[in-house]
Coordinates of C-alpha atoms in Angstrom, one line a residue:
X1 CA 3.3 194.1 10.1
X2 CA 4.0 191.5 12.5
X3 CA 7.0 188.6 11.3
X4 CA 6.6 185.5 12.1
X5 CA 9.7 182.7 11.7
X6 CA 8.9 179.1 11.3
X7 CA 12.1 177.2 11.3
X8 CA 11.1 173.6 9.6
X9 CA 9.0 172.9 6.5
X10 CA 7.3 169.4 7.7
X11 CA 3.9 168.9 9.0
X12 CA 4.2 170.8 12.3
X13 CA 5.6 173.8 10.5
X14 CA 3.5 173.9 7.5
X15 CA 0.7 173.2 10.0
X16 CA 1.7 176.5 12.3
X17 CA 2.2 178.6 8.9
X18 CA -1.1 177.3 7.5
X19 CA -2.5 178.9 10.7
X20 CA -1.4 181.9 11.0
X21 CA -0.9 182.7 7.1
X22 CA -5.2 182.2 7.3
X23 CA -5.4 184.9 10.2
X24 CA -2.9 187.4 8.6
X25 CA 0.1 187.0 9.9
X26 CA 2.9 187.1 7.8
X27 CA 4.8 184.5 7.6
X28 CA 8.5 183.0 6.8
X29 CA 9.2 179.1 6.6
X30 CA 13.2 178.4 6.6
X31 CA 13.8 175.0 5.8
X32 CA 17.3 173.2 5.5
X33 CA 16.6 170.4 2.8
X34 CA 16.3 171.3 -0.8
X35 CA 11.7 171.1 -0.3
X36 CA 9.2 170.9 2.2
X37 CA 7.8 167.9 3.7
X38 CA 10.4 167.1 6.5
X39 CA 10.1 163.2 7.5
X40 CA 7.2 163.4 5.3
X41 CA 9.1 163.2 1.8
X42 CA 8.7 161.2 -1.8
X43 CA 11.1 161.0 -4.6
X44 CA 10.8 159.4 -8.3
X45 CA 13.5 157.6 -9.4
X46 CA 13.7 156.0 -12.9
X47 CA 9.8 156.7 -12.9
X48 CA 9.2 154.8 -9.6
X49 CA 7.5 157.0 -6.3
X50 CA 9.1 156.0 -3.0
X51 CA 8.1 157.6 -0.1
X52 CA 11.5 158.1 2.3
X53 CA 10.8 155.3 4.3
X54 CA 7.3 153.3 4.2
X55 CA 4.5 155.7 5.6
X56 CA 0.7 154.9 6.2
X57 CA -1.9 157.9 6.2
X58 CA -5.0 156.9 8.6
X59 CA -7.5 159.0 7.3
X60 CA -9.5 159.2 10.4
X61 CA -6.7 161.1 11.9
X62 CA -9.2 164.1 13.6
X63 CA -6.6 166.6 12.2
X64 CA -6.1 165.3 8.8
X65 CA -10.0 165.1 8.5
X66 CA -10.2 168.9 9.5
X67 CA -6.6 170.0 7.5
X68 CA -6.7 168.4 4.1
X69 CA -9.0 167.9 0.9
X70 CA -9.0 164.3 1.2
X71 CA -10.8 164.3 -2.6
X72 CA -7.5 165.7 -3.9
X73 CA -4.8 163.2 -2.4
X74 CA -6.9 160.6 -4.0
X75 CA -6.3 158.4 -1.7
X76 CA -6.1 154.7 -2.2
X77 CA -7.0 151.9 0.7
X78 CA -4.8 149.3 2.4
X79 CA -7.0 146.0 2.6
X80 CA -8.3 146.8 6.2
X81 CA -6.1 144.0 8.1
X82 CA -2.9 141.9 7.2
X83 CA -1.8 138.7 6.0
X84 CA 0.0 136.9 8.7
X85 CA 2.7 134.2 7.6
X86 CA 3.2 131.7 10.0
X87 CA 4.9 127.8 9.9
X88 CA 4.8 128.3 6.1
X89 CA 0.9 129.4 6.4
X90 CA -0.4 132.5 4.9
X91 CA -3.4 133.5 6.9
X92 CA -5.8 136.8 6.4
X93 CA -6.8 138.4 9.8
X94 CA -9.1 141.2 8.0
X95 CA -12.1 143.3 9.8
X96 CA -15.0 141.3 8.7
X97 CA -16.6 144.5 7.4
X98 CA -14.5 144.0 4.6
X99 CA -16.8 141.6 3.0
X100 CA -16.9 138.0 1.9
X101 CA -13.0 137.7 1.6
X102 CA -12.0 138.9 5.1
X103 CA -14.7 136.5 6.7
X104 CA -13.2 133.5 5.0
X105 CA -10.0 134.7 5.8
X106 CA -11.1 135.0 9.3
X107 CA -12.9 131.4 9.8
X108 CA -9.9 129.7 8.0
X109 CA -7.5 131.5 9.8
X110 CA -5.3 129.2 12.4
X111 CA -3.2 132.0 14.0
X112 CA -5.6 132.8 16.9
X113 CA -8.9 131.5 18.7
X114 CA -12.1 132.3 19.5
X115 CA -10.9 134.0 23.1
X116 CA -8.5 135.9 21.3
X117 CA -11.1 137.1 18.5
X118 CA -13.6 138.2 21.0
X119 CA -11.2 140.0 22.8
X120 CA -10.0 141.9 19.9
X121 CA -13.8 142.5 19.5
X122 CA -14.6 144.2 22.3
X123 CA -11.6 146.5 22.2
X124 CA -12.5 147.6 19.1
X125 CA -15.4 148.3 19.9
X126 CA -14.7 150.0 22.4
X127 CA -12.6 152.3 20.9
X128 CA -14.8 152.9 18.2
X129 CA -17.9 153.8 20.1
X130 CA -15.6 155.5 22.7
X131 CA -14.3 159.3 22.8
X132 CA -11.1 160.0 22.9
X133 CA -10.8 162.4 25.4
X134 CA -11.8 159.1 27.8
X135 CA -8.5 157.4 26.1
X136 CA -6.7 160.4 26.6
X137 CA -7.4 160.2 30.4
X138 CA -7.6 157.2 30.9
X139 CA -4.3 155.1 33.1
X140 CA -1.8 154.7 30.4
X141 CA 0.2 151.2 30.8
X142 CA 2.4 149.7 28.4
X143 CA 0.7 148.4 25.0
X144 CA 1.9 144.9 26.3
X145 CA 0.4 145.6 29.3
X146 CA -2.9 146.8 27.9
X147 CA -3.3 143.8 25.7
X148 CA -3.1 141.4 28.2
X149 CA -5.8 143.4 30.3
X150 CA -8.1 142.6 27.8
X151 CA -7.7 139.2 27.6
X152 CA -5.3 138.9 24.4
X153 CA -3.4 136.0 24.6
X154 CA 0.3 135.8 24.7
X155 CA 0.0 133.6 21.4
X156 CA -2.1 136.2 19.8
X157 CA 0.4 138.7 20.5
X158 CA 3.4 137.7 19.4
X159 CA 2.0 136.0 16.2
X160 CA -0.1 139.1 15.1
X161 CA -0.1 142.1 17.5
X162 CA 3.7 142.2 18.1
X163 CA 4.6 142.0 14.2
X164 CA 1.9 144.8 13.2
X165 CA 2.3 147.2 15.9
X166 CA 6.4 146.9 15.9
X167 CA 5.7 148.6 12.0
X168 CA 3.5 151.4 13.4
X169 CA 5.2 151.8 17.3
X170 CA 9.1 151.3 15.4
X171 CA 9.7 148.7 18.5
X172 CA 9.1 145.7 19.1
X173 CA 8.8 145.1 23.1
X174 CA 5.2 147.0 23.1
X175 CA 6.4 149.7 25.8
X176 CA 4.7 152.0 23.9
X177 CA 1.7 154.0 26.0
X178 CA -1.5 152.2 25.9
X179 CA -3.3 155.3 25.6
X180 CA -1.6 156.1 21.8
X181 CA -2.1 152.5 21.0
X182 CA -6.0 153.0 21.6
X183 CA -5.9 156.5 19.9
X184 CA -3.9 154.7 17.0
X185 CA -6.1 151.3 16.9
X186 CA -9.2 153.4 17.1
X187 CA -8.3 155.6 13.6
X188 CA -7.7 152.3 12.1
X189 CA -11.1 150.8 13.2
X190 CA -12.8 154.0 11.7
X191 CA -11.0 154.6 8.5
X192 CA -8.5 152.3 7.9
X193 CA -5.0 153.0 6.4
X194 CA -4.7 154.6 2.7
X195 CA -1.9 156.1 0.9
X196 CA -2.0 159.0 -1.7
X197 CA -2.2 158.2 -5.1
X198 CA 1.4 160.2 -5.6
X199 CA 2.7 159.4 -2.6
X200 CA 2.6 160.8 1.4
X201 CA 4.6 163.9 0.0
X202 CA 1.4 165.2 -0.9
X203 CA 0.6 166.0 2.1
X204 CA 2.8 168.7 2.8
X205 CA 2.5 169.7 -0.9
X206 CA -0.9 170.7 0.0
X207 CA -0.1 173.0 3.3
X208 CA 2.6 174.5 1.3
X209 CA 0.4 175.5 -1.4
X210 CA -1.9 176.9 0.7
X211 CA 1.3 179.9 1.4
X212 CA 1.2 183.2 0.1
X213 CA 4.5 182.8 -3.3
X214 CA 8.2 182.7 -1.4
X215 CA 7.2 182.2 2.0
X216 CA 8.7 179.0 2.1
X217 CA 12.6 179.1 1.8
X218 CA 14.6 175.9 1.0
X219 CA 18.2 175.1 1.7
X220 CA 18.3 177.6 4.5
X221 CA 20.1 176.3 7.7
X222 CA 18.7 178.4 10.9
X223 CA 21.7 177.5 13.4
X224 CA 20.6 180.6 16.1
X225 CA 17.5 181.6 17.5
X226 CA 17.1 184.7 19.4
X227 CA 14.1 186.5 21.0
X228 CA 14.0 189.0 17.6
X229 CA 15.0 186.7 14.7
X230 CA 17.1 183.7 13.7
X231 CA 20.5 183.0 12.7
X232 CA 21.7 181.6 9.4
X233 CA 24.6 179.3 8.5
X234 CA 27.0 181.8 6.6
X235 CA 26.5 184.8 9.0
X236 CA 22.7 185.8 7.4
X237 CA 20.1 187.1 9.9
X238 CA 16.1 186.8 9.7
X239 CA 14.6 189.5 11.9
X240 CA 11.5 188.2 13.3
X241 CA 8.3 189.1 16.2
X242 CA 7.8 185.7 16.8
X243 CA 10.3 182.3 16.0
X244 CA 8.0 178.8 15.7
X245 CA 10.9 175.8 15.9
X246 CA 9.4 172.9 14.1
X247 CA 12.1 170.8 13.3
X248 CA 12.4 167.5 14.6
X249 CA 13.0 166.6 18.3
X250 CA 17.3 166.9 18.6
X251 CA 17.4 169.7 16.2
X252 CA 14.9 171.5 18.3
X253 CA 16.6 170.5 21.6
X254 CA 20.1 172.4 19.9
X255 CA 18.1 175.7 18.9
X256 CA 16.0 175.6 22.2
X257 CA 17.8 175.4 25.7
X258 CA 15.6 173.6 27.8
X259 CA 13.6 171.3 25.2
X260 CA 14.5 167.9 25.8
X261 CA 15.3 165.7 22.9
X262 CA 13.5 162.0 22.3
X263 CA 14.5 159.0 22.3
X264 CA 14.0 158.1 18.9
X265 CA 12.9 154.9 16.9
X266 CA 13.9 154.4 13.7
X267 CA 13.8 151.9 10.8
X268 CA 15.3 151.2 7.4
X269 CA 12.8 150.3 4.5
X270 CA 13.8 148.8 1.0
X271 CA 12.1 149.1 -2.2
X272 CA 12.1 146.2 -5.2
X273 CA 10.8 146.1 -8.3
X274 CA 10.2 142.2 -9.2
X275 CA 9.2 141.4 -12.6
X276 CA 5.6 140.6 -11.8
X277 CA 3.9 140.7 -8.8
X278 CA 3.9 138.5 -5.3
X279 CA 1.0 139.0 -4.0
X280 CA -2.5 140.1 -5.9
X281 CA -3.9 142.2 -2.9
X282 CA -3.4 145.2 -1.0
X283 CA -2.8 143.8 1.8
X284 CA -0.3 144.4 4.7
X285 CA 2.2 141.0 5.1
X286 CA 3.8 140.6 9.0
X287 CA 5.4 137.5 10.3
X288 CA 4.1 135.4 12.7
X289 CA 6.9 134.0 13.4
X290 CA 9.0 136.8 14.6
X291 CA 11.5 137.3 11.3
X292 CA 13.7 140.5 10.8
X293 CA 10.7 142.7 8.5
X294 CA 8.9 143.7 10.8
X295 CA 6.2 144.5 7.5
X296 CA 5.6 144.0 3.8
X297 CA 3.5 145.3 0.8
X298 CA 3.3 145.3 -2.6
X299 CA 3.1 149.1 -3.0
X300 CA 1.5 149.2 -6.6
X301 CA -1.7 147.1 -5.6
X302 CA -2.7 149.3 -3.2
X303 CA -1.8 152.2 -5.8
X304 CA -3.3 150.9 -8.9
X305 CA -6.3 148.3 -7.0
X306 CA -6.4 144.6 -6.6
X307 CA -5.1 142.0 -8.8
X308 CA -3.6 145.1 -11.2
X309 CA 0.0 143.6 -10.9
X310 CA 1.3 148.0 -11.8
X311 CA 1.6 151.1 -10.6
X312 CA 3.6 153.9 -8.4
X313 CA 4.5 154.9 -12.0
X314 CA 7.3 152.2 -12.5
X315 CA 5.5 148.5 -12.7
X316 CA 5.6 146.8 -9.4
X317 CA 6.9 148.1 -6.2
X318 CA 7.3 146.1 -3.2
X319 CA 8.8 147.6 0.2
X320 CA 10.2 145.6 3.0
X321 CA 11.1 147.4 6.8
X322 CA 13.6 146.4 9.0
X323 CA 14.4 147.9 12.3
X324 CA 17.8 146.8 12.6
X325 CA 19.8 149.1 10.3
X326 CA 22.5 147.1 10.0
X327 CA 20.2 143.8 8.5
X328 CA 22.1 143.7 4.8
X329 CA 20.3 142.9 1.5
X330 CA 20.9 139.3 1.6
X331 CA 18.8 138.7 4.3
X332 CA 16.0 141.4 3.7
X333 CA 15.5 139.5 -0.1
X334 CA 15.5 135.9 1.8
X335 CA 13.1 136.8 4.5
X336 CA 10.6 138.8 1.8
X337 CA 10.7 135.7 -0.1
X338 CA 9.9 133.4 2.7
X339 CA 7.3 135.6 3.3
X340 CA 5.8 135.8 0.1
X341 CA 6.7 132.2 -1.1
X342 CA 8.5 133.2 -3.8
X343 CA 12.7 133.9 -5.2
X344 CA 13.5 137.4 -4.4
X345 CA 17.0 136.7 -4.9
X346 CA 16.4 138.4 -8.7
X347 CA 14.3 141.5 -7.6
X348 CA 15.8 144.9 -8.3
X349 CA 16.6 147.1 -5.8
X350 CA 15.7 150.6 -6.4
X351 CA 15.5 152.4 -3.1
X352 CA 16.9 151.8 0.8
X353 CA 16.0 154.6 3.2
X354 CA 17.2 154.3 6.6
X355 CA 16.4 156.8 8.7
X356 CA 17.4 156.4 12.5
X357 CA 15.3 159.5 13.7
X358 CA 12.2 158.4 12.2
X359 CA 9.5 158.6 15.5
X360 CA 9.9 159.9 18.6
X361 CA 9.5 157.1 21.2
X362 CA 6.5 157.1 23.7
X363 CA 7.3 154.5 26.4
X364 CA 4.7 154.2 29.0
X365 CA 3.8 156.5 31.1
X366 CA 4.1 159.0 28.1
X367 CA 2.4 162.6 28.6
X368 CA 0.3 163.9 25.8
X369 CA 0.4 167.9 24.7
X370 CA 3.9 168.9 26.1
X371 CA 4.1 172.9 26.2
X372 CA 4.6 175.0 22.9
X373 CA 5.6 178.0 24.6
X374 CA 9.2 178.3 25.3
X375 CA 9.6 181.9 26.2
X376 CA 10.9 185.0 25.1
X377 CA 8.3 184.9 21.8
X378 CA 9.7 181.4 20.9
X379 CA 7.6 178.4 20.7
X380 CA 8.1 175.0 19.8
X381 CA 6.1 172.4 17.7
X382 CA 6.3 169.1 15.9
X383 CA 5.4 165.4 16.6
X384 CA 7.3 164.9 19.9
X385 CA 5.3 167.4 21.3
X386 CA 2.3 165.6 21.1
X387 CA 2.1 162.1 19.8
X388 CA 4.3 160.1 17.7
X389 CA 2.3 160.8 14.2
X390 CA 0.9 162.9 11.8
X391 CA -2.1 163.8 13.7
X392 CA 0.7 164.7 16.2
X393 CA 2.6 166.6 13.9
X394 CA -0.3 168.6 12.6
X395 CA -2.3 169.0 15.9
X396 CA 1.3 170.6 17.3
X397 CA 1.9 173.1 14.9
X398 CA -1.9 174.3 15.3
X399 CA -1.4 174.7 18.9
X400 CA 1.9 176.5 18.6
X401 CA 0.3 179.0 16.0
X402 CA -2.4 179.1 18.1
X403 CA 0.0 180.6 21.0
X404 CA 0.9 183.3 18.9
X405 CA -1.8 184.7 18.1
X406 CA -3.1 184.4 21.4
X407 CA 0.4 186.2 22.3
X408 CA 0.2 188.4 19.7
X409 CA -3.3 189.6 21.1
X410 CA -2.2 190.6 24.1
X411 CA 1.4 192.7 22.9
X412 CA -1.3 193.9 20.8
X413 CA -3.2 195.0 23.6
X414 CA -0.9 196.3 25.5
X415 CA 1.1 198.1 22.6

């Protein structure tokens, strides 16, 4: 029977083994941490769920539509939109769809103008009706760039765009390609953002479970890979047909000659517990006026529902990202106060993740679908392959799969 090595148990790997598990191949994930999720990970501590490092699912992703049973990650909805503080203002710029809330939120709103809400309009629009094979090809610019094409004011964008996109893009000059942004913007306009009821480490959960028993192996370090197998830390080797890298971008450039590693964004989020909650809504919270979170949320009402004050098992959870590592707690707890109007100088702290290699950048011009192949019966996946996400992530590790078994035809063939 043909062996098949998939070094990485996150999205891309799970994703490839998934594949090719389904079409008979037989199948060995090595993973180095102690379980399977990658990036994509969420512990419990003291009864509290914290993802490592705040994560949004878009549930209009194309791949996670077609890869997961949405019914069983229960997912729960971010209000579609965020609440923007600026000069001591709390304004909510929600999609009218939303109901009676977002459009008073929208017609009392003082962040932007008419221009700027027609504008936003009409490229949402667009990008909702639009396919996106036309974003694909379509001239990639800078986000920045692209904005201002369509009219967005300079006003506009630093006092909303800037602030939201730094907490999906990881930075905050908007170099990032115009042709993810629309890709990324247009998921949002369709489905809007939603996290699992236990947590984005569902997600791999799910693929895993999907394996036949003990094809996934944790706390195994592959430090060799060779056209018949890989190498293990302590001297172990894992004979194998084919080898599927999916670890992240540097670790993959170490194992595989020739792969170039990212340049990588990263971000440091922390998690409080405050005795009751600041802010009745599940709602996003950016600042306006350019402060060091670059996002806010008060985890347990999206969880548990509006105006429920509980949940992620623990009471009240509220995370806060930075993107400058080195901001200390001090200043985290005074700018989520400020931003929430409230004294955070008495919240608990019960998590910090900072994790430096977080998302692989995509400065403009940024070139979509990067090979999988990498010769000699290796291949390559994960989300610096394609696109900066989860759809990224999953679409990769379907493609590589999809290599080997088109590979596998042909020695097959000619065998």
């Amino acid at each position: 029977m043909v062996r098949v090595v998939v070094v990485g148990a996150g999205l891309a790997g799970l994703s490839a083994a998934e594949v090719l598990s389904r079409n008979g191949v037989s199948v060995s994930v090595l993973e180095a941490g102690d379980d399977v999720g990658g990036r994509v990970r969420t512990d419990v501590v003291d009864g509290v769920r914290m993802d490592r490092g705040f994560q949004i699912l878009l549930p209009a992703y194309p791949e996670v539509v077609r890869r997961f049973d949405l019914d069983a990650l229960d997912l729960r909805p971010f209000r579609s939109g965020a609440f923007v503080h600026q000069g001591g203002r709390h304004d909510l710029l929600a999609d009218p769809r939303g109901g009676a809330a977002a459009w008073q939120g929208v017609l009392a709103q003082r962040v932007v103008g008419v221009r700027d809400l027609l504008a936003l309009g009409a490229l949402s629009a667009r990008d909702w009706v639009g396919s996106g094979r036309g974003i694909v090809e379509s001239v990639d610019r800078t986000t920045a760039e692209e904005l201002a094409r369509w009219g967005v004011s300079d006003r506009a964008v630093d006092a909303v765009l800037r602030p939201f996109l730094s907490g999906v893009f990881l930075e905050s000059s908007l170099s990032t390609s115009s042709r993810f942004f629309h890709l990324v913007w247009r998921c949002f306009a369709r489905g809007g953002a939603a996290l699992p009821a236990l947590g984005m480490g569902e997600l791999p959960r799910q693929l895993a479970a999907r394996l036949p028993d003990g094809a996934v192996r944790c706390g195994v370090e592959v430090v060799g890979v060779r056209d018949d197998g890989v190498d293990l830390e302590g001297g172990e080797r894992v004979a194998a047909d084919f080898v599927v890298v999916a670890t992240d971008g540097s670790v993959a450039a170490r194992l595989l000659p020739g792969v170039r590693e990212p340049v990588w964004r990263g971000v440091t989020t922390w998690y409080f517990r405050p005795s009751e909650s600041p802010l009745r809504d599940p709602s996003l919270v950016v600042d306006g006026d350019g402060g060091l979170v670059v996002n806010t949320a008060v985890i347990s009402e999206v969880i548990s529902g509006v105006g429920s004050g509980a949940g992620s098992g623990g009471g009240v959870l509220v995370q806060a990202s930075v993107l400058d590592a080195s901001v200390g707690e001090v200043d985290v707890r005074a700018e989520v106060g400020k931003l929430y109007g409230v004294d955070a100088g008495g919240w608990e702290v019960v998590g910090r993740y900072s994790i430096p290699r977080a998302l692989p950048g995509m400065a403009a011009p940024h070139g979509f679908r990067k090979p999988v192949r990498v010769g000699g019966r290796r291949y390559v996946c994960g989300d610096h392959r394609d696109t900066s996400s989860i759809q990224g992530a999953l679409v990769s590790g379907r493609r590589a799969a999809e290599a080997v078994l088109a590979d596998l035809g042909s020695v097959r063939m000619v065998g």
